[in-house]
Coordinates of C-alpha atoms in Angstrom, one line a residue:
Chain M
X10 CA 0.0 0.0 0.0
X11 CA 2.1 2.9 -1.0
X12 CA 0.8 5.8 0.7
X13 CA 3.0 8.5 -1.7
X14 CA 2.3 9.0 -5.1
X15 CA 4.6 7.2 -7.4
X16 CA 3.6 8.4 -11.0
X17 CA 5.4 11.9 -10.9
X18 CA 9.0 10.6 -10.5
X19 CA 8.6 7.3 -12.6
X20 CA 7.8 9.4 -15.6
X21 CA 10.8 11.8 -14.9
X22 CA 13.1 8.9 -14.1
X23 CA 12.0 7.0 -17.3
X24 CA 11.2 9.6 -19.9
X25 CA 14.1 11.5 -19.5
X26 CA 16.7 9.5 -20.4
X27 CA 14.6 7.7 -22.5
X28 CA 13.3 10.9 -24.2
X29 CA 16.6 12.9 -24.3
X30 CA 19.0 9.5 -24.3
X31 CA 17.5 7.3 -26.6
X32 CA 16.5 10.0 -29.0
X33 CA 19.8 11.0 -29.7
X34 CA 22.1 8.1 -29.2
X35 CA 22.7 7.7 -32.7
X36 CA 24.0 11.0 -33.6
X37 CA 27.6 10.6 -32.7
X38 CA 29.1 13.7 -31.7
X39 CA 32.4 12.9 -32.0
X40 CA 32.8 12.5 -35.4
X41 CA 31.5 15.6 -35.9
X42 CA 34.4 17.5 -34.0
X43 CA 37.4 15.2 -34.6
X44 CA 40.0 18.1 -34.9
X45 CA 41.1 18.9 -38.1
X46 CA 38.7 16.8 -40.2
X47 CA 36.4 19.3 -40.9
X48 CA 37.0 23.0 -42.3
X49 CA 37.3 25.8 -39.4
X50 CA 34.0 27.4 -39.1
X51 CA 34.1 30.9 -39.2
X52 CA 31.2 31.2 -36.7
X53 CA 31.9 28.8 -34.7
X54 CA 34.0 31.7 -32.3
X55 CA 30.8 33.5 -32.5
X56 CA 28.7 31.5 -31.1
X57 CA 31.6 30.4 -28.7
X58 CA 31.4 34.0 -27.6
X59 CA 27.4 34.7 -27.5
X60 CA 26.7 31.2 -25.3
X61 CA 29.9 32.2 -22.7
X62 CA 28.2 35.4 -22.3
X63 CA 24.9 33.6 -21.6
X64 CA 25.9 30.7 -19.7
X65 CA 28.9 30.8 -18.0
X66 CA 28.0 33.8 -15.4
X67 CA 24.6 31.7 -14.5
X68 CA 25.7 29.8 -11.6
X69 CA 29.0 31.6 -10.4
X70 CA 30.7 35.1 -11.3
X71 CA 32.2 35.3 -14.8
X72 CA 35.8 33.7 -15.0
X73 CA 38.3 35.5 -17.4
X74 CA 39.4 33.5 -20.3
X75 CA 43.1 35.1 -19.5
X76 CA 42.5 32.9 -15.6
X77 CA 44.0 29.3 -17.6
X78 CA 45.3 28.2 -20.1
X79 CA 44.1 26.0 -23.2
X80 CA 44.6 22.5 -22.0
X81 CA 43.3 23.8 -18.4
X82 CA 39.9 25.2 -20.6
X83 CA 39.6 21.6 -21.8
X84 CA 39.2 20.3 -18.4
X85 CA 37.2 22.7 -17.1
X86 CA 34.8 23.1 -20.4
X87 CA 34.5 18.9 -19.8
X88 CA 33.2 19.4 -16.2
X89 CA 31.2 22.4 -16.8
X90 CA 29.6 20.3 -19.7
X91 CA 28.4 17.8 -17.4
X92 CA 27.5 20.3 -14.4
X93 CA 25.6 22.7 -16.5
X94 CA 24.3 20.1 -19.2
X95 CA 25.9 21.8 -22.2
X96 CA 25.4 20.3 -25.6
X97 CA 28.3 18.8 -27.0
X98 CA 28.3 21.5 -29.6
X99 CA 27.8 24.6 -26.7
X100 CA 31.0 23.2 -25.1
X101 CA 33.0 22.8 -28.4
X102 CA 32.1 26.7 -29.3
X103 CA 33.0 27.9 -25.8
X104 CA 36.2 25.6 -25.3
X105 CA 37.4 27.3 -29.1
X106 CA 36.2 30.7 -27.5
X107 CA 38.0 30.7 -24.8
X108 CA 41.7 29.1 -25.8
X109 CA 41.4 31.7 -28.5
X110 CA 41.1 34.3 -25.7
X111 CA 43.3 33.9 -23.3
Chain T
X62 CA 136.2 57.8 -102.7
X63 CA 134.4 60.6 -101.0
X64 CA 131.3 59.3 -102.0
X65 CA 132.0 55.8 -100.8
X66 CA 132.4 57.5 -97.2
X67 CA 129.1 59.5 -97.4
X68 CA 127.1 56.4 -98.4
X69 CA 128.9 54.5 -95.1
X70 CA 128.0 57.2 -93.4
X71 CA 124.3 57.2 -94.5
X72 CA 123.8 53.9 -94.2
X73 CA 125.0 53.9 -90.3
X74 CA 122.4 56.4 -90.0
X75 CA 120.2 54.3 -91.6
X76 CA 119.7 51.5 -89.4
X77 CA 120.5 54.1 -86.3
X78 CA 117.2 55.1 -87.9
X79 CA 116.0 51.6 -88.1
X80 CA 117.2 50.6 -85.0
X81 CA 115.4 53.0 -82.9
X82 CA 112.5 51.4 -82.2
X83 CA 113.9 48.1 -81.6
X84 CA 115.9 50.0 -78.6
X85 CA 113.0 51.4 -77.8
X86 CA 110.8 47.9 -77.1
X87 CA 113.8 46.7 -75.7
X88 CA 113.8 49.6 -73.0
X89 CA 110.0 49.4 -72.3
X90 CA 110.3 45.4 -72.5
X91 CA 112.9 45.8 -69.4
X92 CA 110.9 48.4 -67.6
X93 CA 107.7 45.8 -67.6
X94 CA 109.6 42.9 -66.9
X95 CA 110.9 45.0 -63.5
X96 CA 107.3 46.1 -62.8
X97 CA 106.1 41.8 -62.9
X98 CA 109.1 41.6 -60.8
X99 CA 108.0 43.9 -58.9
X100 CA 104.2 42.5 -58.5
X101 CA 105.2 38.8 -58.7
X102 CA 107.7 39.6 -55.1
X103 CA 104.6 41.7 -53.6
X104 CA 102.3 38.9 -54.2
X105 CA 105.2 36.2 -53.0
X106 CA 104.8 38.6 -50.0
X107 CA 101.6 38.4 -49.1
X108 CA 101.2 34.5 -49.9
X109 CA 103.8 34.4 -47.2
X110 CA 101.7 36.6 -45.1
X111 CA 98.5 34.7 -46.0
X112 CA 100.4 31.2 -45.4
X113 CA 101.1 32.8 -42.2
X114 CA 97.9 33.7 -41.3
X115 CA 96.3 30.3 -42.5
X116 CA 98.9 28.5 -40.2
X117 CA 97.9 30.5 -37.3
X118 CA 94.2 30.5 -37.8
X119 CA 94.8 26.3 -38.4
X120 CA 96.6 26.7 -35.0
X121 CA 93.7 29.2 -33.6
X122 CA 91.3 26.5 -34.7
X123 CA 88.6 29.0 -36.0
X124 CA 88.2 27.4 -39.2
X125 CA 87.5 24.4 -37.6
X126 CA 85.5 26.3 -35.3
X127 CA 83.5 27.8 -38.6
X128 CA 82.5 23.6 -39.2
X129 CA 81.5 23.1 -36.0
X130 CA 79.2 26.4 -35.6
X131 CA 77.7 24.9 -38.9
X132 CA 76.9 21.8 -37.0
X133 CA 75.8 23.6 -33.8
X134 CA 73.3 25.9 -36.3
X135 CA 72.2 22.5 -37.8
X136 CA 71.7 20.8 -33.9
X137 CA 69.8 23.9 -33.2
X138 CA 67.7 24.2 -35.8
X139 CA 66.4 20.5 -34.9
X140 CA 66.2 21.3 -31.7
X141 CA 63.9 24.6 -31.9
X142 CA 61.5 22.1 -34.0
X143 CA 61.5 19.9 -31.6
X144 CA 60.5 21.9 -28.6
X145 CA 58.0 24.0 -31.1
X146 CA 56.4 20.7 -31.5
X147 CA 56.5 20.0 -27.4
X148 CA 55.5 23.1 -26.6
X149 CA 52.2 22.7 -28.9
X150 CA 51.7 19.1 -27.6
X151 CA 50.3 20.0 -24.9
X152 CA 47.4 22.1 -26.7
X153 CA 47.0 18.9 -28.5
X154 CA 47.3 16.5 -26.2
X155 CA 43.9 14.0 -25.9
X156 CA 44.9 12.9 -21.9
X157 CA 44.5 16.0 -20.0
X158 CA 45.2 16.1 -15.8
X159 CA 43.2 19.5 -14.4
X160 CA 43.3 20.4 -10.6
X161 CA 40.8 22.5 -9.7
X162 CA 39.3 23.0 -6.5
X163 CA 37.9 25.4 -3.5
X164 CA 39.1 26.7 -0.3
X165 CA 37.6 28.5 2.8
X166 CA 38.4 30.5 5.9
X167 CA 35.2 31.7 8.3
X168 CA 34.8 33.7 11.6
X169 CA 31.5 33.2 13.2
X170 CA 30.0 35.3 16.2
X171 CA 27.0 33.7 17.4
X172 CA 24.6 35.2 20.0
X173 CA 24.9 32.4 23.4
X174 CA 27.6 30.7 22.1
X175 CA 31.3 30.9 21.8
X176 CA 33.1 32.8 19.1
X177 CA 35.2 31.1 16.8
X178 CA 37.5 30.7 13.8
X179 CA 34.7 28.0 12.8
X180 CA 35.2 26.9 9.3
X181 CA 39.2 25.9 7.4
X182 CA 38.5 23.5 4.6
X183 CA 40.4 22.8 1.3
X184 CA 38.2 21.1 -1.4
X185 CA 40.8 19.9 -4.3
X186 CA 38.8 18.5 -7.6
X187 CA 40.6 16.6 -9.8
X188 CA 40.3 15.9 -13.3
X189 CA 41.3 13.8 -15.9
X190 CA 39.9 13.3 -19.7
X191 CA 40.3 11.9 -22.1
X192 CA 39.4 13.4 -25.2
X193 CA 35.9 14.1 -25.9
X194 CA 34.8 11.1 -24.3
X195 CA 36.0 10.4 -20.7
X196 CA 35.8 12.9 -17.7
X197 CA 36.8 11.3 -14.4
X198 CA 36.1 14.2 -11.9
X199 CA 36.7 13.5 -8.0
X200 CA 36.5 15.6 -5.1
X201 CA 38.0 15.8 -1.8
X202 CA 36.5 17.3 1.1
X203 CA 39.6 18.2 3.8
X204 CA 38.7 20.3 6.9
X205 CA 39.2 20.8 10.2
X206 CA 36.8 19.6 12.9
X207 CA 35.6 21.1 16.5
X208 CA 38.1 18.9 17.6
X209 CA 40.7 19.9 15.5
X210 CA 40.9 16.2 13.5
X211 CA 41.3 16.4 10.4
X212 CA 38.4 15.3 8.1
X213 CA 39.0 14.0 4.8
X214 CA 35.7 13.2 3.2
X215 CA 34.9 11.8 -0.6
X216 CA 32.8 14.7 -2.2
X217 CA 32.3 12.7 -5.4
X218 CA 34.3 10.9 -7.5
X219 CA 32.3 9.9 -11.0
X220 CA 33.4 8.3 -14.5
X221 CA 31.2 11.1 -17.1
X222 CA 31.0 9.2 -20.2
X223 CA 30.1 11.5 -23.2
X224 CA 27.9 9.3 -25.5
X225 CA 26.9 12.1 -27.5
X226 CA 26.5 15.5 -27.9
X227 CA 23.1 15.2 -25.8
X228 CA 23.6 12.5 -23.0
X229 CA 26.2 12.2 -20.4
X230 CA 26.6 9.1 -18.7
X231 CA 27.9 9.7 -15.0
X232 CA 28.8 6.8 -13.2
X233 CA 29.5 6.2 -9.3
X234 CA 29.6 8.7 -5.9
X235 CA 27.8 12.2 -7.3
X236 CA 26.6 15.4 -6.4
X237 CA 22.3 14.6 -6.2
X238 CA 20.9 16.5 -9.2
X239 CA 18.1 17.0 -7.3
X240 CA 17.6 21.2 -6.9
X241 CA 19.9 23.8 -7.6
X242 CA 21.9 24.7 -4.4
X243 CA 23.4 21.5 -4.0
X244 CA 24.8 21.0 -7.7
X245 CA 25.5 24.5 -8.7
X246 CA 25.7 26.8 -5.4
X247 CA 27.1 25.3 -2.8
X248 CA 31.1 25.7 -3.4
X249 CA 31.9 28.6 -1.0
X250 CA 33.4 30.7 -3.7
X251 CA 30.3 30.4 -5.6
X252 CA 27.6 31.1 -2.7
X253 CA 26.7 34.6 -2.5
X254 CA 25.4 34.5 1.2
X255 CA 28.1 33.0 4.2
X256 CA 25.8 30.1 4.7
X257 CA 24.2 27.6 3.3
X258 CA 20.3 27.7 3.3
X259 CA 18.3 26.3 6.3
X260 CA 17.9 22.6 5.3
X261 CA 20.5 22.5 2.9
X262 CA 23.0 20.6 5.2
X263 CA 23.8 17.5 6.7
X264 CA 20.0 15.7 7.6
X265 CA 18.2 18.5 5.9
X266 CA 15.0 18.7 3.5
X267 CA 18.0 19.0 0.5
X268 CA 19.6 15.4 -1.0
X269 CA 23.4 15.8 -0.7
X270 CA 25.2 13.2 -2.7
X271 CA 24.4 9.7 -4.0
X272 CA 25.8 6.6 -5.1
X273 CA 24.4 5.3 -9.0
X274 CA 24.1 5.9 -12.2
X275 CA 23.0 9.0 -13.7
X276 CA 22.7 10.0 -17.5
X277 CA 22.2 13.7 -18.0
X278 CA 22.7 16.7 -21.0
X279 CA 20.7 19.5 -22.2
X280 CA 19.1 20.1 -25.7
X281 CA 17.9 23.2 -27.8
X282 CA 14.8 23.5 -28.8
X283 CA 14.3 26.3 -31.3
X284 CA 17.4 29.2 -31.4
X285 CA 17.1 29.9 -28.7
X286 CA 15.3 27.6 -25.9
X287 CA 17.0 24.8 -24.2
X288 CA 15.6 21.7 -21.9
X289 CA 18.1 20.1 -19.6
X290 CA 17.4 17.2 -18.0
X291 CA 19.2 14.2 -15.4
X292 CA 18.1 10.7 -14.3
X293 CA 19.3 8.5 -12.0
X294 CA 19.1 5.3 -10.5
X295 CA 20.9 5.2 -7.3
X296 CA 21.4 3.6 -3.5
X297 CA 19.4 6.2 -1.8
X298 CA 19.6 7.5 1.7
X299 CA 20.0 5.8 5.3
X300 CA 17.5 6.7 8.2
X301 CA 18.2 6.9 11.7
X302 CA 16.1 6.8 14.8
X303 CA 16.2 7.9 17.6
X304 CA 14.5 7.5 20.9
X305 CA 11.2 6.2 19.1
X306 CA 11.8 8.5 16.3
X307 CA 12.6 8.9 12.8
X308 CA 15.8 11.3 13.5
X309 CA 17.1 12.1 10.5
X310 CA 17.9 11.4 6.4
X311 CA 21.2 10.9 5.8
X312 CA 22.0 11.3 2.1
X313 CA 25.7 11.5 2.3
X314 CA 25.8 8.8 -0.2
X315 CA 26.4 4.8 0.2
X316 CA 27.7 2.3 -1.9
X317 CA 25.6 0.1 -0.1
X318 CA 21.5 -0.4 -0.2
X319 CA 20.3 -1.3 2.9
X320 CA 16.8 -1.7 1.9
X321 CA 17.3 -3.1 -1.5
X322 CA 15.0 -0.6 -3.4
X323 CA 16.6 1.7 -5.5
X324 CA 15.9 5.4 -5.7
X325 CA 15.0 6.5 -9.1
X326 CA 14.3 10.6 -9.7
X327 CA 15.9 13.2 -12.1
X328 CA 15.3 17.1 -12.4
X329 CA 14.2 18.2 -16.0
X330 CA 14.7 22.3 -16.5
X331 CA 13.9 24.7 -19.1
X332 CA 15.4 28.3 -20.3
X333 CA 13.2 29.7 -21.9
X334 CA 15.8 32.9 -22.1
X335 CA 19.3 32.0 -22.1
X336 CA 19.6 33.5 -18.5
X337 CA 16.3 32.3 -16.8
X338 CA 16.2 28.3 -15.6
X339 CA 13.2 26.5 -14.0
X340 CA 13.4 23.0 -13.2
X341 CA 11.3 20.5 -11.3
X342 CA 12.8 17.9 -9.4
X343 CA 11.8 14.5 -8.4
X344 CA 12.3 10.8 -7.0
X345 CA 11.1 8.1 -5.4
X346 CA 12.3 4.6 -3.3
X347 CA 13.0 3.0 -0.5
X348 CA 15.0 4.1 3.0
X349 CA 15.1 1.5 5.8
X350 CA 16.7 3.1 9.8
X351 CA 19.9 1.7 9.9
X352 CA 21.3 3.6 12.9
X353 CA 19.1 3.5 16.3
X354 CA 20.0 5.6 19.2
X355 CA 23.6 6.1 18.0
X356 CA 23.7 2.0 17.2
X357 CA 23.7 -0.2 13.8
X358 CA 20.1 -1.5 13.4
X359 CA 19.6 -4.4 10.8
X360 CA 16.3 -5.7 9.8
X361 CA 14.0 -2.6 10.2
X362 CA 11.2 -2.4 7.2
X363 CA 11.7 -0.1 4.5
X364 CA 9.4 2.7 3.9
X365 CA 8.7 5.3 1.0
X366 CA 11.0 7.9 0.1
X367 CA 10.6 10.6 -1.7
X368 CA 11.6 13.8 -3.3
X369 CA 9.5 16.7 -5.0
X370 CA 11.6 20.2 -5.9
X371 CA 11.2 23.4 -7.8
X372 CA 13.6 26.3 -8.6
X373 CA 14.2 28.9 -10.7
X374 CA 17.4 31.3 -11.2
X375 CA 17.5 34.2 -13.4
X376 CA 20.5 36.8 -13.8
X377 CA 19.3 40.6 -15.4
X378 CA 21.8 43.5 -15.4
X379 CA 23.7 43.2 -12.0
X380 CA 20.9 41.4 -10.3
X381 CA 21.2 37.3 -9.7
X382 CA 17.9 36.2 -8.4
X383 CA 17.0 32.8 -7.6
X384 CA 15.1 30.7 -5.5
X385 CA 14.4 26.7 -4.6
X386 CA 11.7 24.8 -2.8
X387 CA 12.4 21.3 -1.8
X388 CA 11.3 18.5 0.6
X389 CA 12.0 14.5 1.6
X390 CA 9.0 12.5 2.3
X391 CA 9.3 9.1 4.3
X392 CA 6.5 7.2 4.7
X393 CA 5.4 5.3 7.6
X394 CA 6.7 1.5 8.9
X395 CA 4.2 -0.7 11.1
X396 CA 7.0 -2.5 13.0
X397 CA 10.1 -0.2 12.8
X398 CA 11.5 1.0 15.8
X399 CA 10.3 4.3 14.5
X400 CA 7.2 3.5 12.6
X401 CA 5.8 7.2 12.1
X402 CA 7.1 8.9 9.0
X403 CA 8.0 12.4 8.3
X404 CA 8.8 15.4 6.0
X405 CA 11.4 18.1 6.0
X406 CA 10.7 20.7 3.7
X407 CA 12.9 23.9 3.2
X408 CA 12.9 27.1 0.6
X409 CA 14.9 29.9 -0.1
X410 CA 15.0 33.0 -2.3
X411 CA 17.9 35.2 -3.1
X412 CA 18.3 38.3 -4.4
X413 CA 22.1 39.9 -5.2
X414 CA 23.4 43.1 -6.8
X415 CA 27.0 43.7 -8.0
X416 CA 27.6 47.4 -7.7
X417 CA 31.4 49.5 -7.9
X418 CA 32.0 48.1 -10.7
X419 CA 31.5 44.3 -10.0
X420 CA 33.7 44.5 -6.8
X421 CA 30.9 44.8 -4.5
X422 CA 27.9 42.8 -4.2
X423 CA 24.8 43.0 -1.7
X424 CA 22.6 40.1 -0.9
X425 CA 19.2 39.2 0.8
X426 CA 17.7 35.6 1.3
X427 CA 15.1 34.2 3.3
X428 CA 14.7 30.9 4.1
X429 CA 11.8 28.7 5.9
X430 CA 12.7 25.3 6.8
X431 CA 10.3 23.0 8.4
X432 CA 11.5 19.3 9.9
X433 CA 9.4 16.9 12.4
X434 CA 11.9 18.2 14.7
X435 CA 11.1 22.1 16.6
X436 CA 14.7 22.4 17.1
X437 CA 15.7 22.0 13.9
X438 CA 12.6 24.4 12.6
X439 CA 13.8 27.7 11.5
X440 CA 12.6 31.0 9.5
X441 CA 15.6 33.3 8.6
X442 CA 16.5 36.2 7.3
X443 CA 20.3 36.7 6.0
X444 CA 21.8 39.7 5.0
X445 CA 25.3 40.0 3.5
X446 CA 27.9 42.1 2.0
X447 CA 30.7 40.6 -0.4
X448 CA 33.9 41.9 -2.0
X449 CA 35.4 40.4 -4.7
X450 CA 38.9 40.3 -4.6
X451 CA 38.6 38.5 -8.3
X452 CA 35.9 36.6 -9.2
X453 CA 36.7 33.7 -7.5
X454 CA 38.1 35.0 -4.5
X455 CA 35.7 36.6 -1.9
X456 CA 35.5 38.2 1.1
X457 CA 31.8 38.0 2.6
X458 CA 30.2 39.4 5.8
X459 CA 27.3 38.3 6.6
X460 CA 24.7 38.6 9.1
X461 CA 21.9 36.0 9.9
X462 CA 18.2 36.8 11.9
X463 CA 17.2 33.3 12.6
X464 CA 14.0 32.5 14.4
X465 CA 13.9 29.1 15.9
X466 CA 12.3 27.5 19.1
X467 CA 13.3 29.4 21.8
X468 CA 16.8 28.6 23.4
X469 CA 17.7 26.4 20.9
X470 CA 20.7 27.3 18.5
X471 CA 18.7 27.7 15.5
X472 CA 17.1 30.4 17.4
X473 CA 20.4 32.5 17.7
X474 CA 21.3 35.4 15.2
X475 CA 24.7 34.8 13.9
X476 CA 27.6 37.3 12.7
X477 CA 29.8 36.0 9.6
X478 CA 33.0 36.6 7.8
X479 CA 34.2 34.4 5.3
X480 CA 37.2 34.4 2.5
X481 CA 36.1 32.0 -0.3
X482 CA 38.7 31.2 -2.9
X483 CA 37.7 29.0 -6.2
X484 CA 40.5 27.5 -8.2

């Protein structure tokens, strides 16, 4: 006799990684961004720029792209992908942003 | 006879005549053979002088130095390449080792209670990935205790696996995605007030950390709207009892179950600007009392447990606003040593402003937290002022207005000062 509903979470727990995991599991992202196998993209520092601006001052006070340098970016870009659930593409723009500004 | 004379005579003058010239090449051909004579000793000279020279430069060794700077400019040459090459490799490289981290100092003056230096911990994260696929991220909690032991503490330690660009796969002890404080706010260089939020600690309303599996990434809808989202199947919390009581959850995360029910749940948000997130938060399982009065307990039933949360954060000029409501439900147990259930329940909103050109910044937040326990009940009010040193470095003052049951400690204002610095 379970006393609290149940239905709320199940469908979170279940459709979201179905949903969101499922959906996309067969675009690979990586061969997308192997580096060097694909022409620079002009925009691509663009939109590196524009999504730093709008995400990375959400949770904490803006941190300088001058703070670290490019390998450093690469591990932090990797963790703030997962912590701020990033696309793979978002991270990619911001990680070229910011080793091109430091 | 006469005559015979005068044509001797003319014929002498004759080849005088004829002769001249012939003396005259002779003379010119002896002054140019003195001149060559001349030249051919100079230049005898100075081969002398240049054999001399060559001796002593052979004996000086600079021509042999000359083949040797040749080498030395051909050694060099290689060896500039090389370290061009090392000093790009690591922009290049696909295994990268990252230490990053938190550390904190705090003063705290508390109305009825003793003054102290209160708060001295060191947080070091490390990292290590592997290309675009592998994250291992761990975290170590050091600090200092009442006592003055030294704590050392496992924050979280997770393999993220980056399936694609939409789905991270997160694997093992991690921070519960349940909420925002916990995941996002709590480092101290990255909370705007001293403190964390009534309910937010240890046996709060808030999930801290759990032990599972987790997949988790966001995705755009449209230009510009996104939808994040995190699920996870996990170990769940531990409940403890005490003196007929359910005491407290403890969600400092296991990697054992003790009632054998996983806790499923997950948080789903939206932006519907870039700068404005809402997410709802939820989960459900099992928790079983496996500490009684300060002593293991095996064998008590398993109850419900659950989790429901809300919370929103939006930044606009210098303001950060956000807020966060969030509760534990556990269920009742015929036959536990504690059979009645309970429900701790906390929310907070925040308001800051960064002002002096981003070196100041002045923050409000109340907070109502509500537990089966009175003492633990508390309504506050916290004010604080922060300067930042640098972004990741701060200096906060803060002051708290609590209102709690009477004579307990959660009824006592508090005084703050804390120096926060992220790395």
């Amino acid at each position: 006799m379970k006393k609290y509903s149940w239905k709320f979470p199940l469908i979170v727990t279940l459709a979201v990684p179905l949903v969101f995991g499922g959906l996309f599991a067969y675009q690979d992202a990586t061969a997308e961004d192997t580096a060097g196998s694909t022409p620079a993209d002009p925009m691509q520092f663009v939109r590196g720029a524009k999504t730093w601006a709008n995400t990375c001052a959400r949770c904490h006070n803006m941190r300088d792209p001058r703070e670290l340098r490019d390998d450093q970016w690469q591990g932090v870009v990797a963790h703030m992908r997962v912590r701020a659930n990033l696309t793979g593409k978002e991270a990619r723009d911001v990680l070229l942003f910011l080793q091109q500004s430091n | 006879m006469k005559k015979l004379v005068s044509i001797g005579k003319a014929s002498v003058l004759f080849i005088a005549v004829a002769l001249l010239p012939v003396l005259a090449v002779a003379q010119s051909d002896a002054q140019r053979i003195a001149e060559l004579e001349a030249k051919t000793a100079a230049m005898a000279e100075a081969l002398t002088a240049l054999q001399g020279e060559l001796k002593q430069a052979k004996q000086d060794g600079t021509l042999a130095n000359t083949a040797e700077l040749k080498s030395e400019i051909v050694k060099a040459t290689q060896y500039a390449q090389r370290a061009e090459k090392a000093a790009n490799e690591w922009k290049n490289s696909t295994a990268v080792t990252h230490i990053a981290g938190y550390a904190a100092v705090g003063y705290t003056d508390e109305e009825n209670a003793m003054d102290s230096f209160d708060v001295a911990n060191f947080n070091p994260i490390y990292h290590f990935q592997y290309g675009d696929r592998i994250l291992w991220e761990s975290e170590l909690e050091v600090n200092v205790g009442d006592d003055g032991q030294t704590e050392v503490g496992l924050e979280y330690s997770t393999i993220d696996i980056f399936l694609n660009d939409y789905a991270v796969l997160v694997a093992g002890k991690f921070i519960s995605p349940l909420g925002q404080f916990r995941q996002n706010i709590h480092p101290s260089w990255i909370n705007k007030s001293v403190s964390a939020p009534p309910g937010f600690g240890h046996d709060g309303a808030a999930p801290l950390t759990d032990v599972g599996l987790q997949i988790r990434g966001g995705v755009p809808l449209g230009e510009q709207v996104k939808i994040t989202y995190s699920g996870f199947v996990a170990n769940g919390p531990r409940l403890e009892g005490e003196g007929g009581e359910l005491h407290g959850i403890d969600t400092d995360g296991f990697a054992s179950d003790a009632d054998d029910e996983k806790v499923f749940g997950g948080r789903l948000s939206i932006l519907p600007l870039p700068k404005l997130e809402i997410g709802i938060s939820g989960a459900f399982g099992d928790a079983a009392i496996v500490e009684n009065d300060g002593l293991g307990l095996v064998g008590d039933p398993s109850r419900d447990y659950q989790v429901f949360g809300v919370d929103y954060a939006y930044q606009w000029g210098n303001f950060d606003f956000r807020g966060e409501y969030i509760e534990q439900d556990v269920g009742n147990a015929a036959g536990s040593v504690a059979s009645k259930g309970g429900k701790w329940a906390t929310w907070y909103t925040q308001t800051a402003y960064k002002f002096g050109d981003a070196k100041w910044e002045g923050v409000v937040r109340y907070a109502d937290y509500d537990s089966p326990h009175g003492d633990e009940t508390q309504k506050q009010w916290a004010l604080g002022i922060n300067y930042l040193l640098t972004p990741n470095a701060i200096i906060k003052l803060g002051y708290e207005f609590n209102d709690g049951l009477a004579g307990e400690k959660t009824d006592n204002d508090r005084l703050l000062i804390q120096v926060a610095y992220g790395y």
